Short mmCIF file of C-alpha atoms in Angstrom, two decimals:
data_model
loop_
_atom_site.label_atom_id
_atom_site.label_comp_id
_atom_site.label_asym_id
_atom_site.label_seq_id
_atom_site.Cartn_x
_atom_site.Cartn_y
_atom_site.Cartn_z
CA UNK A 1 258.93 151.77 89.00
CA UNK A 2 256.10 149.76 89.17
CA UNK A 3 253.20 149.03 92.22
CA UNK A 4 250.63 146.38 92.78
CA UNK A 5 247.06 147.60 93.61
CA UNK A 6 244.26 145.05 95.28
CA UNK A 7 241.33 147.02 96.84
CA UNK A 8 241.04 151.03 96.27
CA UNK A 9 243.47 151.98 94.62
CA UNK A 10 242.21 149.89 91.28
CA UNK A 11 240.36 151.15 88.47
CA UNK A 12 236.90 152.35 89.59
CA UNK A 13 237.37 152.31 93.31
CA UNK A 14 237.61 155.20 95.48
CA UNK A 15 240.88 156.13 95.61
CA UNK A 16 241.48 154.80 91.73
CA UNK A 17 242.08 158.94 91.28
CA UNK A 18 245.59 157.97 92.89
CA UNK A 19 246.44 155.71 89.66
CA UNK A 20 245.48 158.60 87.01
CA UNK A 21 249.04 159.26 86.40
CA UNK A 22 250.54 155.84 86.30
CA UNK A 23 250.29 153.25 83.42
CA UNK A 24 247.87 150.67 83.90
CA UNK A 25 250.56 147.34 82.36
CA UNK A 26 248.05 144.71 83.53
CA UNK A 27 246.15 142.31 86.12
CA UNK A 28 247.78 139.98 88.02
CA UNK A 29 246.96 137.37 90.47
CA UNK A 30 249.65 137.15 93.17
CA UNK A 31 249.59 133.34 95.10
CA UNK A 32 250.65 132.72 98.64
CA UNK A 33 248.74 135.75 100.51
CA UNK A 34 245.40 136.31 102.04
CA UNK A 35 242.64 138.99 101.42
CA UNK A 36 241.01 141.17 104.64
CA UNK A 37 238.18 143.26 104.81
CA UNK A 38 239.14 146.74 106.57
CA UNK A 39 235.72 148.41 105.51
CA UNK A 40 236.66 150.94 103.24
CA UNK A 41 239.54 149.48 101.91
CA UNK A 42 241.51 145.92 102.23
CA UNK A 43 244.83 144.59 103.75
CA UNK A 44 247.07 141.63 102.05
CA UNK A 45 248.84 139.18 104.63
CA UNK A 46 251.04 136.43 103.82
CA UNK A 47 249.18 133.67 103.64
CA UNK A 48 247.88 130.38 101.69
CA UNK A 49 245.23 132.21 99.39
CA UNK A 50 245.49 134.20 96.28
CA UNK A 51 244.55 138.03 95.26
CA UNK A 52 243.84 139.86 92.41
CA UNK A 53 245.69 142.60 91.38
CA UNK A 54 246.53 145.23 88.95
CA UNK A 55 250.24 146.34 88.37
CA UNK A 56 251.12 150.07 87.25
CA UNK A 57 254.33 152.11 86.44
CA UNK A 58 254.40 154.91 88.47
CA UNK A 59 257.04 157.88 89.30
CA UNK A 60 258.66 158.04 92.38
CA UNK A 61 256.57 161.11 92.87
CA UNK A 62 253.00 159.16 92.63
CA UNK A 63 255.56 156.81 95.08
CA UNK A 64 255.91 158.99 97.41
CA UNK A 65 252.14 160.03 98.07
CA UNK A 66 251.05 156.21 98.11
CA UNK A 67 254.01 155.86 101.28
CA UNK A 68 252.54 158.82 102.49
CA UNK A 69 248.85 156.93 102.87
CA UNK A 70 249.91 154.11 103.75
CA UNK A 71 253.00 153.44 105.46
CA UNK A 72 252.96 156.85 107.70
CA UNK A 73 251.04 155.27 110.70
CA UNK A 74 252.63 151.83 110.40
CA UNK A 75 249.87 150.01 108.91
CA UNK A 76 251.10 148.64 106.03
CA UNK A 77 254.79 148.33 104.70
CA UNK A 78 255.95 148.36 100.82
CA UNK A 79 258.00 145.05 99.54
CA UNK A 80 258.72 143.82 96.25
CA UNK A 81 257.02 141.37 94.39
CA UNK A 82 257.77 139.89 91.46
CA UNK A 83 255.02 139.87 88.64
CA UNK A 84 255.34 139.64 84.56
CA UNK A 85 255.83 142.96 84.23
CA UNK A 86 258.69 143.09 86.39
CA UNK A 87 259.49 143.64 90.14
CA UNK A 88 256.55 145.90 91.67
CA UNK A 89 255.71 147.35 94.96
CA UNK A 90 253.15 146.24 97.02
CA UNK A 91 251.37 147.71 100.62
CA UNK A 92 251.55 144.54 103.41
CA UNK A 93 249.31 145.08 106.20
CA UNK A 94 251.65 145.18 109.50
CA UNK A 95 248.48 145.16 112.18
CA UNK A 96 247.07 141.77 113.42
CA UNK A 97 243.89 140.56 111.52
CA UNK A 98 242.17 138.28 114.01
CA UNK A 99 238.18 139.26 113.73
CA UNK A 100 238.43 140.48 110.54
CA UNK A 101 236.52 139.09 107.42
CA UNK A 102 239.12 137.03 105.09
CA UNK A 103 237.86 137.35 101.22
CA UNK A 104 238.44 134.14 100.11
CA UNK A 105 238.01 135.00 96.60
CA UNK A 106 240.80 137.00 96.63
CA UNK A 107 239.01 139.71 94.82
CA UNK A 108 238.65 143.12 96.66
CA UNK A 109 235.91 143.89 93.47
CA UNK A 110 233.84 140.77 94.48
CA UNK A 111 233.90 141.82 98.12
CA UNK A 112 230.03 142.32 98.83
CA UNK A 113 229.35 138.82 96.89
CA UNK A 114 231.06 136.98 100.07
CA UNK A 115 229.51 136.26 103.27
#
């Protein structure tokens, strides 16, 4: 299976370490969703904008632990998206956004370059 990664989870972020057993397959920019700064980590909405990505294969027991981080407390759910590389999961943010700071570059990497 295969997962999309935008803020932490990518290659030298902090929780990259999660990604050590998957196969890195490539970067990807996904269209027609929106960027938020959480602080330590980001949330993708559904929106207008674009963000960049990276898209891994994965076991389901890498799988499992990402749901576990993510999806326990209801702030994000997994859907598929389709990318080059195939079909791929990726975490939605389910929690309203109003207040927070929307990277309009799309990149979680260029974060501190926005106002």
């Amino acid at each position: 299976m295969r997962i999309i990664v935008y803020g932490s989870l990518r290659r030298k972020q902090g929780n990259s370490h999660w990604m050590t057993n998957g196969q890195w397959l490539g970067d990807y920019e996904i269209v027609g969703y929106d960027l938020y700064d959480l602080g330590h980590y980001p949330a993708v909405i559904p929106g207008s904008g674009k963000v960049y990505c990276e898209v891994y294969r994965i076991d389901s027991s890498t799988l499992g632990e990402l749901d576990a981080l993510r999806t326990k407390s209801g702030e994000y759910k997994r859907v598929l998206i389709g990318t080059p590389y195939g079909t791929a999961w990726m975490y939605v943010y389910q929690r309203p956004v109003d207040g927070l700071r929307l990277l309009k570059s799309g990149d979680w990497l260029k974060r501190d370059q926005e106002p």
